[in-house]
Coordinates of C-alpha atoms in Angstrom, one line a residue:
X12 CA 0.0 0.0 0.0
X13 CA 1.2 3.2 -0.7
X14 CA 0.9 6.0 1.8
X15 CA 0.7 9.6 2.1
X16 CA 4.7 9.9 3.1
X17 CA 5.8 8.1 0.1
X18 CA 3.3 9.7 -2.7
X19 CA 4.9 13.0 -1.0
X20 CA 8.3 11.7 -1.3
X21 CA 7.4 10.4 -5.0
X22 CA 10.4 11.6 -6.8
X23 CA 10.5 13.4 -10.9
X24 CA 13.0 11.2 -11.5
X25 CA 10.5 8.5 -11.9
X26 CA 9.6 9.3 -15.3
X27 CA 13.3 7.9 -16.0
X28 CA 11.4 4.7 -15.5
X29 CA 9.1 5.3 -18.6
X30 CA 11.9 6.2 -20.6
X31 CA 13.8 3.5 -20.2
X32 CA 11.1 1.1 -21.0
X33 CA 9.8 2.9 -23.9
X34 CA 13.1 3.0 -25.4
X35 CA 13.4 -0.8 -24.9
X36 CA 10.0 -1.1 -26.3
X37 CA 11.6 1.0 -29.4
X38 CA 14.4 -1.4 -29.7
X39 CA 12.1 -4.2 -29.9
X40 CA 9.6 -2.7 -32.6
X41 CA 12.4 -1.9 -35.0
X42 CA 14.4 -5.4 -34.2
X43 CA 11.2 -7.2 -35.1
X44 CA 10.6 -4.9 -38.5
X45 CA 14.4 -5.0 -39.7
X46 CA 16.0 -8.3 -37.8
X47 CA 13.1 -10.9 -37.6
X48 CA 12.6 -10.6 -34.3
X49 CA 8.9 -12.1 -32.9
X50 CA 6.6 -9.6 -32.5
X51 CA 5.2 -11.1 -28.9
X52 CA 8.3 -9.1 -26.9
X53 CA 7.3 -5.3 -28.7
X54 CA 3.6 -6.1 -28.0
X55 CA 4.4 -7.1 -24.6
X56 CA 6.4 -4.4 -23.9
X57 CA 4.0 -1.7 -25.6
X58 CA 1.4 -2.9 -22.4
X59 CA 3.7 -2.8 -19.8
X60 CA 5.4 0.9 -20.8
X61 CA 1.6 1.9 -21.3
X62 CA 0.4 0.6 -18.0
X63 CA 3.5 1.9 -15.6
X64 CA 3.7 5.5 -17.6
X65 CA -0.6 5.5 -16.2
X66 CA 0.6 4.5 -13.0
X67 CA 3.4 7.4 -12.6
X68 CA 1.5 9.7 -14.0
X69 CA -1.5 9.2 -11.3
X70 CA 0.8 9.2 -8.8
X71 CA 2.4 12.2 -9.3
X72 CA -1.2 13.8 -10.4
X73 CA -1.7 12.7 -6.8
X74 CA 1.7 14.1 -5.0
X75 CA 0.8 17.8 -7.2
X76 CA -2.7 17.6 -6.1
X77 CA -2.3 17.4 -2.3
X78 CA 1.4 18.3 -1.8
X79 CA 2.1 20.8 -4.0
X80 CA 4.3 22.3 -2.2
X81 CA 7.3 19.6 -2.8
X82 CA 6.2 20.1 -6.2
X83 CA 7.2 23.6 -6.5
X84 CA 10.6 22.6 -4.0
X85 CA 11.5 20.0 -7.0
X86 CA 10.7 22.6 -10.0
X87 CA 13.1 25.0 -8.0
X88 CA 15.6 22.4 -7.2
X89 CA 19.1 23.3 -9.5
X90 CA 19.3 19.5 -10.2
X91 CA 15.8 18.0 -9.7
X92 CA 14.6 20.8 -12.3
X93 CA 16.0 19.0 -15.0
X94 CA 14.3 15.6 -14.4
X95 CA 10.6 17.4 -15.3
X96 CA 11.5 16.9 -19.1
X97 CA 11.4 13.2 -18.5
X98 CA 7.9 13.8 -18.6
X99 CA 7.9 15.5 -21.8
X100 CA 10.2 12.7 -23.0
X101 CA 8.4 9.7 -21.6
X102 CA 5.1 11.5 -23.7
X103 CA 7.3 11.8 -27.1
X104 CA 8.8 8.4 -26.9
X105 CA 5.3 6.9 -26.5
X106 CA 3.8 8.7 -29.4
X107 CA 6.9 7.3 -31.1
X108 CA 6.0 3.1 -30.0
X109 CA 2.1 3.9 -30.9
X110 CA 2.7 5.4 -34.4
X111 CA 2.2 2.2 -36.0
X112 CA -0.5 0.8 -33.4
X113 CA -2.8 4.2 -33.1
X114 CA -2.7 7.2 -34.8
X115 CA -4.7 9.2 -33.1
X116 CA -3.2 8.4 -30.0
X117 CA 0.4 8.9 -31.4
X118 CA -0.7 12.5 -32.4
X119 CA -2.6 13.2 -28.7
X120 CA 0.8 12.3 -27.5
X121 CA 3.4 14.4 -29.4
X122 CA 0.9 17.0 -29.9
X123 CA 1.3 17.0 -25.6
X124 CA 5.0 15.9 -25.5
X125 CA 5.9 18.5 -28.0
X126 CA 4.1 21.6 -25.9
X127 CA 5.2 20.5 -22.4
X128 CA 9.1 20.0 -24.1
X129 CA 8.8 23.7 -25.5
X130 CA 7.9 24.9 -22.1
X131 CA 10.3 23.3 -20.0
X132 CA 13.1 24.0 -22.3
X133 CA 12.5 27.4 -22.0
X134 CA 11.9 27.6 -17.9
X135 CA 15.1 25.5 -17.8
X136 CA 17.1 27.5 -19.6
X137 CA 15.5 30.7 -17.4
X138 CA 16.5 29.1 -14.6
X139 CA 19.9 28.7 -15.6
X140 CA 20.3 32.0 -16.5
X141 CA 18.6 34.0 -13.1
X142 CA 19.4 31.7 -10.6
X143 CA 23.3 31.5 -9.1
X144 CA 24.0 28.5 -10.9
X145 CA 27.2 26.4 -9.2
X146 CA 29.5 24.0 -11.1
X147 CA 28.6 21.2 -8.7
X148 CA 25.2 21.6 -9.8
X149 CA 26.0 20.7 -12.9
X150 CA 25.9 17.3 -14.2
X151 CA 24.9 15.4 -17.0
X152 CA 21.0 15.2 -15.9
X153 CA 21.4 19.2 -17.6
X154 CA 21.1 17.2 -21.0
X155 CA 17.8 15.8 -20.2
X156 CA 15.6 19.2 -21.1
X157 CA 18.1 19.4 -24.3
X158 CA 17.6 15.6 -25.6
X159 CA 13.9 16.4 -25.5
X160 CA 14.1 18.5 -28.2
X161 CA 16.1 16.3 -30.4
X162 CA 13.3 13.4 -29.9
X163 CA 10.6 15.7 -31.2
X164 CA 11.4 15.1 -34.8
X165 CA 11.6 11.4 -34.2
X166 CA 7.8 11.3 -33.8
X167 CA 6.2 14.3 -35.8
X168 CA 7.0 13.9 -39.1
X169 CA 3.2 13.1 -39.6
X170 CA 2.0 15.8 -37.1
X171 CA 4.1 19.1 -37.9
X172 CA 5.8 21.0 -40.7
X173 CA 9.8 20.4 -41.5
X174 CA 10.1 23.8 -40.3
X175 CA 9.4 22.9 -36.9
X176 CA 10.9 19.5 -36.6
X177 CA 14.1 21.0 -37.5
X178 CA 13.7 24.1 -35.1
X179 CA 13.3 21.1 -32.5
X180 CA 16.2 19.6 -33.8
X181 CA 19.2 22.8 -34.0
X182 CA 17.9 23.9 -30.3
X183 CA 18.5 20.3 -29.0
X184 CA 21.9 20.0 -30.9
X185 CA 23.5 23.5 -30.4
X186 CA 22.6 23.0 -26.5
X187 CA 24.3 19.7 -26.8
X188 CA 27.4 21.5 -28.5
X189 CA 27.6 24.1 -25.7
X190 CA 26.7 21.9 -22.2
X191 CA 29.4 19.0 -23.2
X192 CA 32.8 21.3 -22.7
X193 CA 30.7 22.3 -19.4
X194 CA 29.9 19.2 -18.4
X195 CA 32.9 17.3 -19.5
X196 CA 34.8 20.4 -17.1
X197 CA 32.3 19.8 -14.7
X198 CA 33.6 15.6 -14.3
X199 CA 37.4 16.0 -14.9
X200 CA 38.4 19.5 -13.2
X201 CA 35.9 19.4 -10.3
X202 CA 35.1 16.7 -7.1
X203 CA 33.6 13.7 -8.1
X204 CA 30.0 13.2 -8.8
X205 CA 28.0 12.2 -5.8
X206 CA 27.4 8.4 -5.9
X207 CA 23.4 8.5 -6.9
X208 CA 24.4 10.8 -9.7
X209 CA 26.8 8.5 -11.4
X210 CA 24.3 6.8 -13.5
X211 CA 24.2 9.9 -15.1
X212 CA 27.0 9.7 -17.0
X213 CA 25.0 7.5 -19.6
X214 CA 23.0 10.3 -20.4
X215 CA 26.5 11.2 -22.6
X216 CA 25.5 8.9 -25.2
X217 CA 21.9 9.9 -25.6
X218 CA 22.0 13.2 -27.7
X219 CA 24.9 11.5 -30.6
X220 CA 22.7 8.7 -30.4
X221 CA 19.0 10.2 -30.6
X222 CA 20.7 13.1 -32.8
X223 CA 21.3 10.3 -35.5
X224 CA 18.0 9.2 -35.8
X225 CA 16.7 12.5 -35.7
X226 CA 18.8 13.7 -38.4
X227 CA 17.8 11.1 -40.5
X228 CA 14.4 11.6 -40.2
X229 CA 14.7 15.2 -41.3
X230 CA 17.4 14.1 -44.5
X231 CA 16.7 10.7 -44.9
X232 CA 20.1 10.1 -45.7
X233 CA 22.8 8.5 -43.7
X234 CA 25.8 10.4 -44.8
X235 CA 28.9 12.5 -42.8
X236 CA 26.8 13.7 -40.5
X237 CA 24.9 11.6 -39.4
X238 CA 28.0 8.9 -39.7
X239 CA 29.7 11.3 -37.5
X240 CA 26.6 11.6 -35.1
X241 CA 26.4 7.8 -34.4
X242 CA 30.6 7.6 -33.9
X243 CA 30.3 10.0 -31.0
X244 CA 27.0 8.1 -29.8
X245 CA 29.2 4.7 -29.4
X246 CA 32.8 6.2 -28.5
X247 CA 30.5 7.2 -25.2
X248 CA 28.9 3.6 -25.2
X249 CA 32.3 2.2 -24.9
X250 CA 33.8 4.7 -23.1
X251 CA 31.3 3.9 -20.0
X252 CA 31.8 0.0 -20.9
X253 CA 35.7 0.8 -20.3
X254 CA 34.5 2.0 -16.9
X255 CA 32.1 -0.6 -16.0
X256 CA 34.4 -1.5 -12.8
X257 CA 33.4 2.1 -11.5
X258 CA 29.5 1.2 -11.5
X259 CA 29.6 -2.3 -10.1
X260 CA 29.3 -1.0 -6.9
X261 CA 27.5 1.0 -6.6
X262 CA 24.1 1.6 -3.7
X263 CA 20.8 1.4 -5.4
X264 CA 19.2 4.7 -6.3
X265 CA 16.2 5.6 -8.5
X266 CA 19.1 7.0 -10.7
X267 CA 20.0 3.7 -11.8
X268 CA 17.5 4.0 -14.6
X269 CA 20.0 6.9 -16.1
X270 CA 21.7 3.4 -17.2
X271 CA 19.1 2.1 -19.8
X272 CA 17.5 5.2 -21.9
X273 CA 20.6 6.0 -23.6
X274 CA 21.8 2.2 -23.8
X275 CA 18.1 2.0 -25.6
X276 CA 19.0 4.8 -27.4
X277 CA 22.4 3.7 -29.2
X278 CA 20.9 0.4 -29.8
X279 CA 17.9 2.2 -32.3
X280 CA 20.5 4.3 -33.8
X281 CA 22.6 1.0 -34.7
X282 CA 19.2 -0.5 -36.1
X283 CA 18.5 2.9 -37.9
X284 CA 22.2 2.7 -39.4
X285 CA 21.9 -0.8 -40.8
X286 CA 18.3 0.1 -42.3
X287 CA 19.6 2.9 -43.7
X288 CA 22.7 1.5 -44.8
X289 CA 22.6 -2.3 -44.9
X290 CA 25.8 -2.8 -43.2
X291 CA 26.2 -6.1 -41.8
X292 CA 28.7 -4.0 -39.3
X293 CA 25.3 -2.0 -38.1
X294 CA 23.4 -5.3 -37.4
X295 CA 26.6 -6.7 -35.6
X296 CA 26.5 -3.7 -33.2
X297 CA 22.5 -3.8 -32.6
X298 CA 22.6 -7.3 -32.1
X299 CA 25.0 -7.5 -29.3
X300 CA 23.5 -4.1 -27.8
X301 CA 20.1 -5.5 -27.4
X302 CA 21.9 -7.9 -25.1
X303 CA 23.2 -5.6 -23.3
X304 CA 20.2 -3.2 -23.2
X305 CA 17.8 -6.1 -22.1
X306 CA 20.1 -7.3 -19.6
X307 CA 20.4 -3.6 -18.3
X308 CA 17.0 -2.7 -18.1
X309 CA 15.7 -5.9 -16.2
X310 CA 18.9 -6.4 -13.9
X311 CA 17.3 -2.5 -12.7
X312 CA 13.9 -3.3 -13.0
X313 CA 14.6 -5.9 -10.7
X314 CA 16.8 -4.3 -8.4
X315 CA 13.9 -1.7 -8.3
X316 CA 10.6 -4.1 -7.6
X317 CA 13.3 -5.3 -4.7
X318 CA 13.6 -2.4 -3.0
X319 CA 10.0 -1.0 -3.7
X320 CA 8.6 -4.0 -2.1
X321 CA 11.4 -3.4 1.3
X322 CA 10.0 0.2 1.3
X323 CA 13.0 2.0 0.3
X324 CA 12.2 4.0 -2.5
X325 CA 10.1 7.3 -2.0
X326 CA 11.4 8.1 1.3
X327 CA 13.2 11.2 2.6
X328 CA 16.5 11.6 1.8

């Protein structure tokens, strides 16, 4: 049962939950079109994302509704403020996995994801501006309101004009371009990131990776750019492979799900690149990331139904 305490303790972050699965939902629809896959795991998975993104949005319907008050404490937050576009995310990626299944509901979706995105992009940015921003609050969570804007064009090629999509597209990319040296400054210059925060550092691969698929939405071709795109998505991939020793042991946090949306990520752009190209390299790469990605996603899934169930997740820090 849940109680009072823990719907007021319900953390953003949780929306980090959604993405993850949707992106492994994404992973499965495009394996099954382009590698054979059986369509059983995308359906699946299209019921499960569907049914925890209702249950995480009630409950936080629930936490703004009669403790509004830690809502406006997390929107002010100079880390938790970043999280919010998980919710814009979580509302794109699902119009993305219901294209095919729904139409209507795919354009309710981005129609929604695309609005709250714009918004919180813009407060974000506001925020960073007007507020004495420190280097230790920076981190690579400050991508998430950025990535948001790079997934838009993903979804709405059937909803908006190319004008728009590709406004969505150079505001997520030239953010990118100036947060990296930042953040990269932030990691090697500064003290170490706090332990809960050093999931985050997956969140490196996601705008390379989503930035490929994006692009080739907009081009449809697979050329320099977008070549160049997808090596800087999987130089981060292997990078954080290399450092696998350094997240091994690390104590369970809500975090943790920083790990699979960008794993999720780089695996669709390695099945975009082989459809696009028909590179046996490509399906090589997607192949062996899917492993990984699966294995990710329910090693944390598991890890969190453990500690949901001993009572340790939405509680006071």
């Amino acid at each position: 049962m849940i109680t009072s305490s823990r719907i007021q303790n319900f953390p953003i972050m949780m929306f980090a939950i959604v993405m993850g699965l949707s992106g492994l939902t994404i992973v499965y629809q495009k394996a099954t079109l382009w590698l054979g896959f059986p369509n059983i795991i995308a359906a699946s998975l299209v019921l499960l994302v569907t049914i925890v993104f209702i249950i995480i949005v009630t409950l936080y319907a629930m936490k703004i509704i009669f403790f509004f008050e830690e809502v406006k404490q997390e929107f002010a937050h100079p880390i938790r403020i970043n999280f919010f576009a998980a919710a814009s995310i979580s509302l794109l990626l699902l119009s993305i996995i219901y294209q095919d299944i729904h139409i209507g509901i795919s354009a309710c979706l981005w129609y929604m994801g695309a609005g709250l995105q714009t918004f919180l992009t813009f407060y974000t940015i506001r925020f960073w501006i007007t507020q004495n921003m420190e280097i230790v609050h920076s981190n690579p969570a400050w991508f998430i309101p950025i990535v948001g804007n790079v997934i838009a064009p993903i979804g709405g090629e059937h909803f908006a004009s190319p004008e728009i999509l590709i406004y969505f597209f150079a505001v997520g990319i030239f953010f990118w371009i100036i947060l990296l040296p930042i953040i990269v400054n932030r990691i090697i210059f500064h003290h170490q990131l706090a332990q809960k925060f050093l999931p985050t550092l997956f969140i490196l691969i996601a705008p390379p990776a989503i930035g490929v698929i994006s692009y080739l939405k907009i081009t449809g071709h697979f050329d320099l750019m977008a070549s160049i795109l997808y090596s800087l998505g999987l130089f981060f991939t292997l990078l954080l492979i290399f450092m696998v020793k350094n997240f091994l042991k690390l104590q369970f946090f809500i975090s943790w799900w920083a790990f699979t949306f960008p794993l999720a990520a780089i695996t669709i752009a390695s099945l975009v690149a082989f459809h696009a190209t028909q590179k046996l390299f490509y399906s090589y790469i997607a192949t062996l990331l899917i492993v990984i990605t699966t294995s990710v996603i329910c090693f944390v899934g598991y890890k969190t139904l453990w500690y949901i169930s001993k009572k340790e997740i939405c509680i006071a820090e």
